[in-house]
């Protein structure tokens, strides 16, 4: 197959940042996707529906003219989020979910939930109103190995939550392990997962062999090849519990290439091509449309897009660098390397 036409895809997990960064991130992601779930871990975080709507207005100032770009907003879950805010999410036209970061788990997550048992009253309202809970699924205890933090979260945090709130809609975001994939498979359809392009295409050898590659560093961190293989299996299986979420996150080159490099991969400029390459590598390119365009919309209870895009099998090179902010640059994921699929 040398070309494929898909329903316009959506990205159910992206970081756009704020302020001047939006001039870079919004046009990039809008060229690839229609709806995007915008992560709320700004400084300060987006904690209320009113703050989310204000953030959306700032994003839309940078949307390409005439595009169907539709940012969908998320609240940042804290220990002090009032249960009453859930009703406001349910009534909002543009806010769709609430995001739980375990405190200290990733970029700008210091205000996250310190103990999920503290917010059970909010989870009860989320279950009642069928508002999705989005989870960064890692524990943050310093004694837990970084490669084991996802599984530890499943066992110690998520399993008890599902036992307590069996109808709660949950998205376990950017899963990285076979443990997480099998955990989702064992749940009902109200539990789903997003998968990033980097976790489908790469593993920890790409990060570590021959020297540390800072632009492959993300959280949750890349895992073994065996986990990568399982993620490819479930992503390309046609199971609607798995759908696209890039976790694309901009970091200036100098903040990645230093002694304490930031976690995050910027995939926005070639995201759908990355996924096409991953699906094609395992001979399942025909299943990309469900994963990229249908299953996420269905889970969120939103209509599927009606526009279409076409991808052709044609080599092209990922840009080496992208302009960012005033005088900085971003090194995108797989910079300078060749992809076999191209959006036309």
mmCIF file of C-alpha atoms in Angstrom:
data_model
loop_
_atom_site.group_PDB
_atom_site.id
_atom_site.type_symbol
_atom_site.label_atom_id
_atom_site.label_comp_id
_atom_site.label_asym_id
_atom_site.label_seq_id
_atom_site.Cartn_x
_atom_site.Cartn_y
_atom_site.Cartn_z
ATOM 1 C CA UNK A 1 0.000 0.000 0.000
ATOM 2 C CA UNK A 2 1.509 3.315 -1.137
ATOM 3 C CA UNK A 3 -1.170 5.710 0.107
ATOM 4 C CA UNK A 4 -3.928 5.770 2.679
ATOM 5 C CA UNK A 5 -6.795 8.164 3.306
ATOM 6 C CA UNK A 6 -7.981 8.615 6.893
ATOM 7 C CA UNK A 7 -10.687 10.468 8.707
ATOM 8 C CA UNK A 8 -9.011 13.599 10.118
ATOM 9 C CA UNK A 9 -7.182 12.386 13.263
ATOM 10 C CA UNK A 10 -7.245 13.851 16.790
ATOM 11 C CA UNK A 11 -4.520 14.045 19.423
ATOM 12 C CA UNK A 12 -5.807 13.139 22.869
ATOM 13 C CA UNK A 13 -2.713 14.319 24.771
ATOM 14 C CA UNK A 14 -0.535 17.301 23.837
ATOM 15 C CA UNK A 15 1.473 20.030 25.586
ATOM 16 C CA UNK A 16 1.171 23.453 23.970
ATOM 17 C CA UNK A 17 2.615 25.569 26.818
ATOM 18 C CA UNK A 18 1.557 29.219 26.936
ATOM 19 C CA UNK A 19 2.572 32.715 25.951
ATOM 20 C CA UNK A 20 5.093 33.007 23.113
ATOM 21 C CA UNK A 21 5.450 29.212 22.875
ATOM 22 C CA UNK A 22 1.957 29.004 21.350
ATOM 23 C CA UNK A 23 3.202 30.649 18.147
ATOM 24 C CA UNK A 24 5.269 27.487 17.546
ATOM 25 C CA UNK A 25 3.147 24.718 19.027
ATOM 26 C CA UNK A 26 -0.360 25.623 17.883
ATOM 27 C CA UNK A 27 0.279 25.882 14.116
ATOM 28 C CA UNK A 28 2.393 22.705 14.227
ATOM 29 C CA UNK A 29 -0.270 20.585 15.902
ATOM 30 C CA UNK A 30 -3.162 22.175 13.954
ATOM 31 C CA UNK A 31 -1.592 21.020 10.675
ATOM 32 C CA UNK A 32 -1.769 17.437 11.929
ATOM 33 C CA UNK A 33 -4.922 17.148 14.016
ATOM 34 C CA UNK A 34 -8.413 18.544 14.452
ATOM 35 C CA UNK A 35 -9.159 18.167 18.169
ATOM 36 C CA UNK A 36 -6.395 18.086 20.740
ATOM 37 C CA UNK A 37 -6.554 17.495 24.489
ATOM 38 C CA UNK A 38 -4.451 20.324 25.958
ATOM 39 C CA UNK A 39 -2.505 19.442 29.072
ATOM 40 C CA UNK A 40 -3.008 21.867 31.982
ATOM 41 C CA UNK A 41 0.446 21.747 33.630
ATOM 42 C CA UNK A 42 1.264 25.391 33.054
ATOM 43 C CA UNK A 43 2.855 27.685 35.619
ATOM 44 C CA UNK A 44 0.546 28.348 37.369
ATOM 45 C CA UNK A 45 -1.578 25.289 36.492
ATOM 46 C CA UNK A 46 -5.048 25.447 34.906
ATOM 47 C CA UNK A 47 -7.224 24.493 37.874
ATOM 48 C CA UNK A 48 -10.734 25.790 37.091
ATOM 49 C CA UNK A 49 -13.130 25.794 34.157
ATOM 50 C CA UNK A 50 -12.831 29.577 33.907
ATOM 51 C CA UNK A 51 -9.027 29.321 33.709
ATOM 52 C CA UNK A 52 -9.329 26.594 31.074
ATOM 53 C CA UNK A 53 -11.584 28.728 28.883
ATOM 54 C CA UNK A 54 -9.183 31.646 29.184
ATOM 55 C CA UNK A 55 -6.303 29.358 28.174
ATOM 56 C CA UNK A 56 -8.299 28.120 25.182
ATOM 57 C CA UNK A 57 -8.826 31.693 24.038
ATOM 58 C CA UNK A 58 -5.073 32.289 24.141
ATOM 59 C CA UNK A 59 -4.503 29.115 22.111
ATOM 60 C CA UNK A 60 -7.077 30.067 19.481
ATOM 61 C CA UNK A 61 -5.269 33.353 18.804
ATOM 62 C CA UNK A 62 -2.604 31.226 17.087
ATOM 63 C CA UNK A 63 -4.863 28.801 15.200
ATOM 64 C CA UNK A 64 -4.380 28.855 11.424
ATOM 65 C CA UNK A 65 -7.047 30.929 9.714
ATOM 66 C CA UNK A 66 -9.873 28.805 8.346
ATOM 67 C CA UNK A 67 -8.756 25.625 10.108
ATOM 68 C CA UNK A 68 -11.077 23.288 12.003
ATOM 69 C CA UNK A 69 -8.683 23.233 14.943
ATOM 70 C CA UNK A 70 -10.564 22.561 18.180
ATOM 71 C CA UNK A 71 -8.543 22.524 21.415
ATOM 72 C CA UNK A 72 -10.286 20.558 24.170
ATOM 73 C CA UNK A 73 -9.409 21.603 27.678
ATOM 74 C CA UNK A 74 -8.516 19.743 30.869
ATOM 75 C CA UNK A 75 -8.305 20.805 34.504
ATOM 76 C CA UNK A 76 -5.270 20.157 36.686
ATOM 77 C CA UNK A 77 -6.255 17.936 39.625
ATOM 78 C CA UNK A 78 -4.905 19.038 43.017
ATOM 79 C CA UNK A 79 -5.488 17.950 46.584
ATOM 80 C CA UNK A 80 -7.849 20.923 46.877
ATOM 81 C CA UNK A 81 -9.942 20.604 43.702
ATOM 82 C CA UNK A 82 -13.581 21.090 44.799
ATOM 83 C CA UNK A 83 -16.041 18.373 43.814
ATOM 84 C CA UNK A 84 -18.349 21.143 42.565
ATOM 85 C CA UNK A 85 -15.948 21.832 39.679
ATOM 86 C CA UNK A 86 -16.943 18.523 38.056
ATOM 87 C CA UNK A 87 -20.456 19.790 37.326
ATOM 88 C CA UNK A 88 -18.915 22.822 35.625
ATOM 89 C CA UNK A 89 -16.799 20.527 33.428
ATOM 90 C CA UNK A 90 -19.892 18.537 32.473
ATOM 91 C CA UNK A 91 -21.712 21.725 31.469
ATOM 92 C CA UNK A 92 -18.785 23.213 29.527
ATOM 93 C CA UNK A 93 -18.692 23.133 25.742
ATOM 94 C CA UNK A 94 -14.903 22.960 25.608
ATOM 95 C CA UNK A 95 -13.629 21.358 28.842
ATOM 96 C CA UNK A 96 -13.683 17.569 28.701
ATOM 97 C CA UNK A 97 -11.708 16.024 31.541
ATOM 98 C CA UNK A 98 -9.516 16.399 34.609
ATOM 99 C CA UNK A 99 -5.851 15.393 34.731
ATOM 100 C CA UNK A 100 -4.169 13.769 37.710
ATOM 101 C CA UNK A 101 -0.420 14.129 38.007
ATOM 102 C CA UNK A 102 1.105 12.440 41.031
ATOM 103 C CA UNK A 103 2.992 15.282 42.704
ATOM 104 C CA UNK A 104 6.483 15.517 41.204
ATOM 105 C CA UNK A 105 5.939 12.941 38.448
ATOM 106 C CA UNK A 106 6.891 15.092 35.444
ATOM 107 C CA UNK A 107 7.250 18.654 34.125
ATOM 108 C CA UNK A 108 5.351 21.217 36.216
ATOM 109 C CA UNK A 109 3.650 18.577 38.354
ATOM 110 C CA UNK A 110 4.612 19.876 41.799
ATOM 111 C CA UNK A 111 1.009 20.913 42.476
ATOM 112 C CA UNK A 112 -0.310 17.438 41.661
ATOM 113 C CA UNK A 113 -2.234 15.068 43.905
ATOM 114 C CA UNK A 114 -0.150 13.881 46.856
ATOM 115 C CA UNK A 115 -2.410 10.931 47.783
ATOM 116 C CA UNK A 116 -5.307 9.821 45.613
ATOM 117 C CA UNK A 117 -7.355 8.896 48.675
ATOM 118 C CA UNK A 118 -7.572 12.602 49.465
ATOM 119 C CA UNK A 119 -9.630 13.225 46.314
ATOM 120 C CA UNK A 120 -12.088 10.331 46.449
ATOM 121 C CA UNK A 121 -14.981 12.804 46.835
ATOM 122 C CA UNK A 122 -14.060 14.315 43.460
ATOM 123 C CA UNK A 123 -13.664 10.864 41.882
ATOM 124 C CA UNK A 124 -17.185 10.049 43.036
ATOM 125 C CA UNK A 125 -18.492 13.075 41.117
ATOM 126 C CA UNK A 126 -16.411 12.200 38.060
ATOM 127 C CA UNK A 127 -17.975 8.732 38.057
ATOM 128 C CA UNK A 128 -21.463 10.155 38.546
ATOM 129 C CA UNK A 129 -21.171 12.650 35.684
ATOM 130 C CA UNK A 130 -19.032 10.373 33.443
ATOM 131 C CA UNK A 131 -16.275 12.970 33.162
ATOM 132 C CA UNK A 132 -12.981 11.266 32.209
ATOM 133 C CA UNK A 133 -10.084 11.091 34.640
ATOM 134 C CA UNK A 134 -6.747 11.301 32.814
ATOM 135 C CA UNK A 135 -3.829 9.729 34.637
ATOM 136 C CA UNK A 136 -0.086 10.110 34.520
ATOM 137 C CA UNK A 137 0.403 6.556 35.709
ATOM 138 C CA UNK A 138 3.602 6.548 37.737
ATOM 139 C CA UNK A 139 4.381 6.569 41.436
ATOM 140 C CA UNK A 140 6.970 9.095 42.549
ATOM 141 C CA UNK A 141 8.581 7.403 45.551
ATOM 142 C CA UNK A 142 12.344 7.857 45.340
ATOM 143 C CA UNK A 143 13.041 4.233 46.279
ATOM 144 C CA UNK A 144 11.054 2.859 43.304
ATOM 145 C CA UNK A 145 13.150 2.209 40.186
ATOM 146 C CA UNK A 146 12.207 4.571 37.351
ATOM 147 C CA UNK A 147 11.580 1.607 35.038
ATOM 148 C CA UNK A 148 9.112 0.096 37.545
ATOM 149 C CA UNK A 149 7.081 3.167 38.436
ATOM 150 C CA UNK A 150 4.271 2.520 35.976
ATOM 151 C CA UNK A 151 3.630 -1.013 37.185
ATOM 152 C CA UNK A 152 3.791 0.124 40.806
ATOM 153 C CA UNK A 153 1.140 2.741 40.040
ATOM 154 C CA UNK A 154 -1.144 0.109 38.501
ATOM 155 C CA UNK A 155 -0.863 -2.156 41.520
ATOM 156 C CA UNK A 156 -0.906 0.352 44.349
ATOM 157 C CA UNK A 157 -3.002 3.239 43.021
ATOM 158 C CA UNK A 158 -5.114 2.422 39.989
ATOM 159 C CA UNK A 159 -6.371 -1.029 40.940
ATOM 160 C CA UNK A 160 -7.883 0.222 44.242
ATOM 161 C CA UNK A 161 -9.465 3.188 42.428
ATOM 162 C CA UNK A 162 -11.176 0.918 39.920
ATOM 163 C CA UNK A 163 -12.373 -1.322 42.734
ATOM 164 C CA UNK A 164 -13.881 1.709 44.481
ATOM 165 C CA UNK A 165 -15.234 3.427 41.338
ATOM 166 C CA UNK A 166 -15.964 0.685 38.773
ATOM 167 C CA UNK A 167 -17.817 2.968 36.319
ATOM 168 C CA UNK A 168 -15.289 5.820 36.384
ATOM 169 C CA UNK A 169 -14.089 6.745 32.886
ATOM 170 C CA UNK A 170 -10.290 6.569 32.953
ATOM 171 C CA UNK A 171 -7.589 7.225 30.396
ATOM 172 C CA UNK A 172 -4.213 5.834 31.424
ATOM 173 C CA UNK A 173 -2.068 8.176 29.407
ATOM 174 C CA UNK A 174 1.125 7.489 27.452
ATOM 175 C CA UNK A 175 1.413 3.852 28.578
ATOM 176 C CA UNK A 176 4.894 2.369 28.245
ATOM 177 C CA UNK A 177 4.799 -1.218 29.499
ATOM 178 C CA UNK A 178 3.222 -4.554 28.713
ATOM 179 C CA UNK A 179 1.932 -4.433 32.293
ATOM 180 C CA UNK A 180 -0.131 -1.343 31.500
ATOM 181 C CA UNK A 181 -1.344 -2.756 28.184
ATOM 182 C CA UNK A 182 -2.549 -5.968 29.796
ATOM 183 C CA UNK A 183 -4.080 -4.035 32.708
ATOM 184 C CA UNK A 184 -6.241 -2.046 30.267
ATOM 185 C CA UNK A 185 -7.199 -5.208 28.371
ATOM 186 C CA UNK A 186 -8.495 -6.691 31.616
ATOM 187 C CA UNK A 187 -10.839 -3.739 32.267
ATOM 188 C CA UNK A 188 -14.214 -2.770 30.873
ATOM 189 C CA UNK A 189 -14.600 -0.278 28.035
ATOM 190 C CA UNK A 190 -14.645 2.663 30.463
ATOM 191 C CA UNK A 191 -10.873 2.265 30.891
ATOM 192 C CA UNK A 192 -8.678 3.256 27.955
ATOM 193 C CA UNK A 193 -5.098 4.262 27.189
ATOM 194 C CA UNK A 194 -3.195 6.582 24.905
ATOM 195 C CA UNK A 195 0.117 5.635 23.297
ATOM 196 C CA UNK A 196 2.806 8.006 22.018
ATOM 197 C CA UNK A 197 4.793 7.678 18.775
ATOM 198 C CA UNK A 198 8.087 7.440 20.669
ATOM 199 C CA UNK A 199 6.927 4.442 22.707
ATOM 200 C CA UNK A 200 5.808 2.646 19.538
ATOM 201 C CA UNK A 201 8.944 3.357 17.522
ATOM 202 C CA UNK A 202 11.727 3.355 20.099
ATOM 203 C CA UNK A 203 12.943 1.693 23.279
ATOM 204 C CA UNK A 204 15.570 2.353 25.925
ATOM 205 C CA UNK A 205 18.392 1.196 23.652
ATOM 206 C CA UNK A 206 17.616 4.200 21.441
ATOM 207 C CA UNK A 207 17.974 6.416 24.496
ATOM 208 C CA UNK A 208 21.103 4.889 26.027
ATOM 209 C CA UNK A 209 23.221 2.807 23.629
ATOM 210 C CA UNK A 210 26.258 4.663 22.295
ATOM 211 C CA UNK A 211 25.718 7.596 24.621
ATOM 212 C CA UNK A 212 22.686 9.291 26.127
ATOM 213 C CA UNK A 213 20.342 10.798 23.526
ATOM 214 C CA UNK A 214 18.573 13.632 25.360
ATOM 215 C CA UNK A 215 15.926 14.134 22.681
ATOM 216 C CA UNK A 216 14.636 10.589 23.319
ATOM 217 C CA UNK A 217 14.280 11.334 27.028
ATOM 218 C CA UNK A 218 10.659 11.525 28.135
ATOM 219 C CA UNK A 219 8.532 10.564 31.104
ATOM 220 C CA UNK A 220 7.409 7.885 31.452
ATOM 221 C CA UNK A 221 10.833 6.811 30.229
ATOM 222 C CA UNK A 222 11.340 4.500 27.226
ATOM 223 C CA UNK A 223 11.298 0.857 28.294
ATOM 224 C CA UNK A 224 12.625 -2.494 27.007
ATOM 225 C CA UNK A 225 12.046 -3.705 23.462
ATOM 226 C CA UNK A 226 9.658 -6.373 24.804
ATOM 227 C CA UNK A 227 7.383 -3.633 26.152
ATOM 228 C CA UNK A 228 7.608 -1.743 22.863
ATOM 229 C CA UNK A 229 6.514 -4.910 21.036
ATOM 230 C CA UNK A 230 3.440 -5.273 23.245
ATOM 231 C CA UNK A 231 2.488 -1.630 22.747
ATOM 232 C CA UNK A 232 2.663 -2.133 18.977
ATOM 233 C CA UNK A 233 0.466 -5.205 19.297
ATOM 234 C CA UNK A 234 -2.317 -3.455 21.203
ATOM 235 C CA UNK A 235 -2.125 -0.176 19.260
ATOM 236 C CA UNK A 236 -2.531 -2.010 15.957
ATOM 237 C CA UNK A 237 -5.037 -4.571 17.236
ATOM 238 C CA UNK A 238 -8.176 -2.592 16.446
ATOM 239 C CA UNK A 239 -9.161 -2.576 20.123
ATOM 240 C CA UNK A 240 -10.983 0.742 20.823
ATOM 241 C CA UNK A 241 -9.494 0.975 24.314
ATOM 242 C CA UNK A 242 -6.227 2.216 22.758
ATOM 243 C CA UNK A 243 -5.951 5.471 20.844
ATOM 244 C CA UNK A 244 -3.594 8.240 19.799
ATOM 245 C CA UNK A 245 -1.993 10.684 22.223
ATOM 246 C CA UNK A 246 1.353 12.147 21.200
ATOM 247 C CA UNK A 247 2.434 13.724 24.503
ATOM 248 C CA UNK A 248 4.313 16.134 22.239
ATOM 249 C CA UNK A 249 6.088 18.615 24.511
ATOM 250 C CA UNK A 250 8.306 21.541 23.476
ATOM 251 C CA UNK A 251 11.613 22.103 25.213
ATOM 252 C CA UNK A 252 14.299 24.430 23.927
ATOM 253 C CA UNK A 253 17.445 22.660 22.750
ATOM 254 C CA UNK A 254 19.616 24.024 25.533
ATOM 255 C CA UNK A 255 17.203 22.751 28.206
ATOM 256 C CA UNK A 256 17.383 19.221 26.781
ATOM 257 C CA UNK A 257 21.123 19.153 26.176
ATOM 258 C CA UNK A 258 22.440 19.852 29.647
ATOM 259 C CA UNK A 259 23.352 18.048 32.845
ATOM 260 C CA UNK A 260 19.709 17.900 33.959
ATOM 261 C CA UNK A 261 17.840 17.676 30.675
ATOM 262 C CA UNK A 262 14.084 18.218 30.518
ATOM 263 C CA UNK A 263 11.798 15.253 29.845
ATOM 264 C CA UNK A 264 9.726 15.435 26.690
ATOM 265 C CA UNK A 265 9.759 14.734 22.953
ATOM 266 C CA UNK A 266 8.509 17.212 20.372
ATOM 267 C CA UNK A 267 6.691 15.161 17.739
ATOM 268 C CA UNK A 268 4.019 17.641 16.634
ATOM 269 C CA UNK A 269 5.439 18.442 13.191
ATOM 270 C CA UNK A 270 5.430 14.831 11.937
ATOM 271 C CA UNK A 271 3.189 13.033 14.434
ATOM 272 C CA UNK A 272 0.768 11.224 12.132
ATOM 273 C CA UNK A 273 3.698 10.172 9.907
ATOM 274 C CA UNK A 274 5.375 8.597 12.959
ATOM 275 C CA UNK A 275 2.264 6.567 13.681
ATOM 276 C CA UNK A 276 1.934 5.542 10.036
ATOM 277 C CA UNK A 277 5.516 4.294 10.088
ATOM 278 C CA UNK A 278 4.904 2.296 13.272
ATOM 279 C CA UNK A 279 1.723 0.673 11.942
ATOM 280 C CA UNK A 280 3.313 -0.049 8.560
ATOM 281 C CA UNK A 281 6.342 -1.691 10.166
ATOM 282 C CA UNK A 282 4.074 -4.400 11.572
ATOM 283 C CA UNK A 283 1.953 -4.668 8.423
ATOM 284 C CA UNK A 284 -1.189 -3.065 9.883
ATOM 285 C CA UNK A 285 -1.384 0.345 8.243
ATOM 286 C CA UNK A 286 -5.071 -0.268 7.475
ATOM 287 C CA UNK A 287 -5.820 -0.150 11.230
ATOM 288 C CA UNK A 288 -4.364 3.317 11.714
ATOM 289 C CA UNK A 289 -7.664 5.112 11.112
ATOM 290 C CA UNK A 290 -9.416 3.522 14.076
ATOM 291 C CA UNK A 291 -6.532 4.267 16.427
ATOM 292 C CA UNK A 292 -5.934 7.810 15.155
ATOM 293 C CA UNK A 293 -9.385 9.027 14.154
ATOM 294 C CA UNK A 294 -12.222 7.005 15.682
ATOM 295 C CA UNK A 295 -11.570 5.434 19.074
ATOM 296 C CA UNK A 296 -10.642 8.578 21.008
ATOM 297 C CA UNK A 297 -13.660 10.523 19.783
ATOM 298 C CA UNK A 298 -15.907 7.597 20.664
ATOM 299 C CA UNK A 299 -14.465 7.335 24.173
ATOM 300 C CA UNK A 300 -14.943 11.052 24.858
ATOM 301 C CA UNK A 301 -18.480 10.956 23.450
ATOM 302 C CA UNK A 302 -17.674 13.372 20.648
ATOM 303 C CA UNK A 303 -18.652 13.016 16.976
ATOM 304 C CA UNK A 304 -16.054 11.614 14.625
ATOM 305 C CA UNK A 305 -14.520 14.134 12.259
ATOM 306 C CA UNK A 306 -15.836 14.265 8.715
ATOM 307 C CA UNK A 307 -12.822 15.757 6.922
ATOM 308 C CA UNK A 308 -10.079 13.476 5.612
ATOM 309 C CA UNK A 309 -6.313 13.469 5.166
ATOM 310 C CA UNK A 310 -4.090 11.440 2.870
ATOM 311 C CA UNK A 311 -0.702 9.900 3.631
ATOM 312 C CA UNK A 312 1.613 8.688 0.895
ATOM 313 C CA UNK A 313 4.582 6.367 1.141
ATOM 314 C CA UNK A 314 7.320 8.825 0.335
ATOM 315 C CA UNK A 315 10.628 9.359 2.089
ATOM 316 C CA UNK A 316 11.100 12.702 3.779
ATOM 317 C CA UNK A 317 13.460 14.030 6.423
ATOM 318 C CA UNK A 318 12.407 15.297 9.831
ATOM 319 C CA UNK A 319 13.694 18.875 10.302
ATOM 320 C CA UNK A 320 16.973 19.200 12.195
ATOM 321 C CA UNK A 321 15.716 22.175 14.212
ATOM 322 C CA UNK A 322 12.676 24.372 14.587
ATOM 323 C CA UNK A 323 12.557 28.021 15.625
ATOM 324 C CA UNK A 324 11.226 28.467 19.158
ATOM 325 C CA UNK A 325 10.515 31.506 21.290
ATOM 326 C CA UNK A 326 12.712 34.520 20.479
ATOM 327 C CA UNK A 327 16.156 33.162 19.677
ATOM 328 C CA UNK A 328 15.967 29.499 20.670
ATOM 329 C CA UNK A 329 15.309 26.261 18.833
ATOM 330 C CA UNK A 330 13.685 22.868 19.335
ATOM 331 C CA UNK A 331 15.252 19.627 18.159
ATOM 332 C CA UNK A 332 12.210 17.545 17.180
ATOM 333 C CA UNK A 333 11.888 13.821 17.701
ATOM 334 C CA UNK A 334 13.971 11.866 15.141
ATOM 335 C CA UNK A 335 15.576 15.085 13.862
ATOM 336 C CA UNK A 336 17.442 14.715 10.579
ATOM 337 C CA UNK A 337 16.251 11.125 10.098
ATOM 338 C CA UNK A 338 14.095 9.741 7.304
ATOM 339 C CA UNK A 339 10.430 8.805 7.603
ATOM 340 C CA UNK A 340 8.753 6.627 4.992
ATOM 341 C CA UNK A 341 5.286 8.217 5.179
ATOM 342 C CA UNK A 342 4.294 11.806 4.437
ATOM 343 C CA UNK A 343 1.078 13.756 4.929
ATOM 344 C CA UNK A 344 0.029 15.516 1.699
#
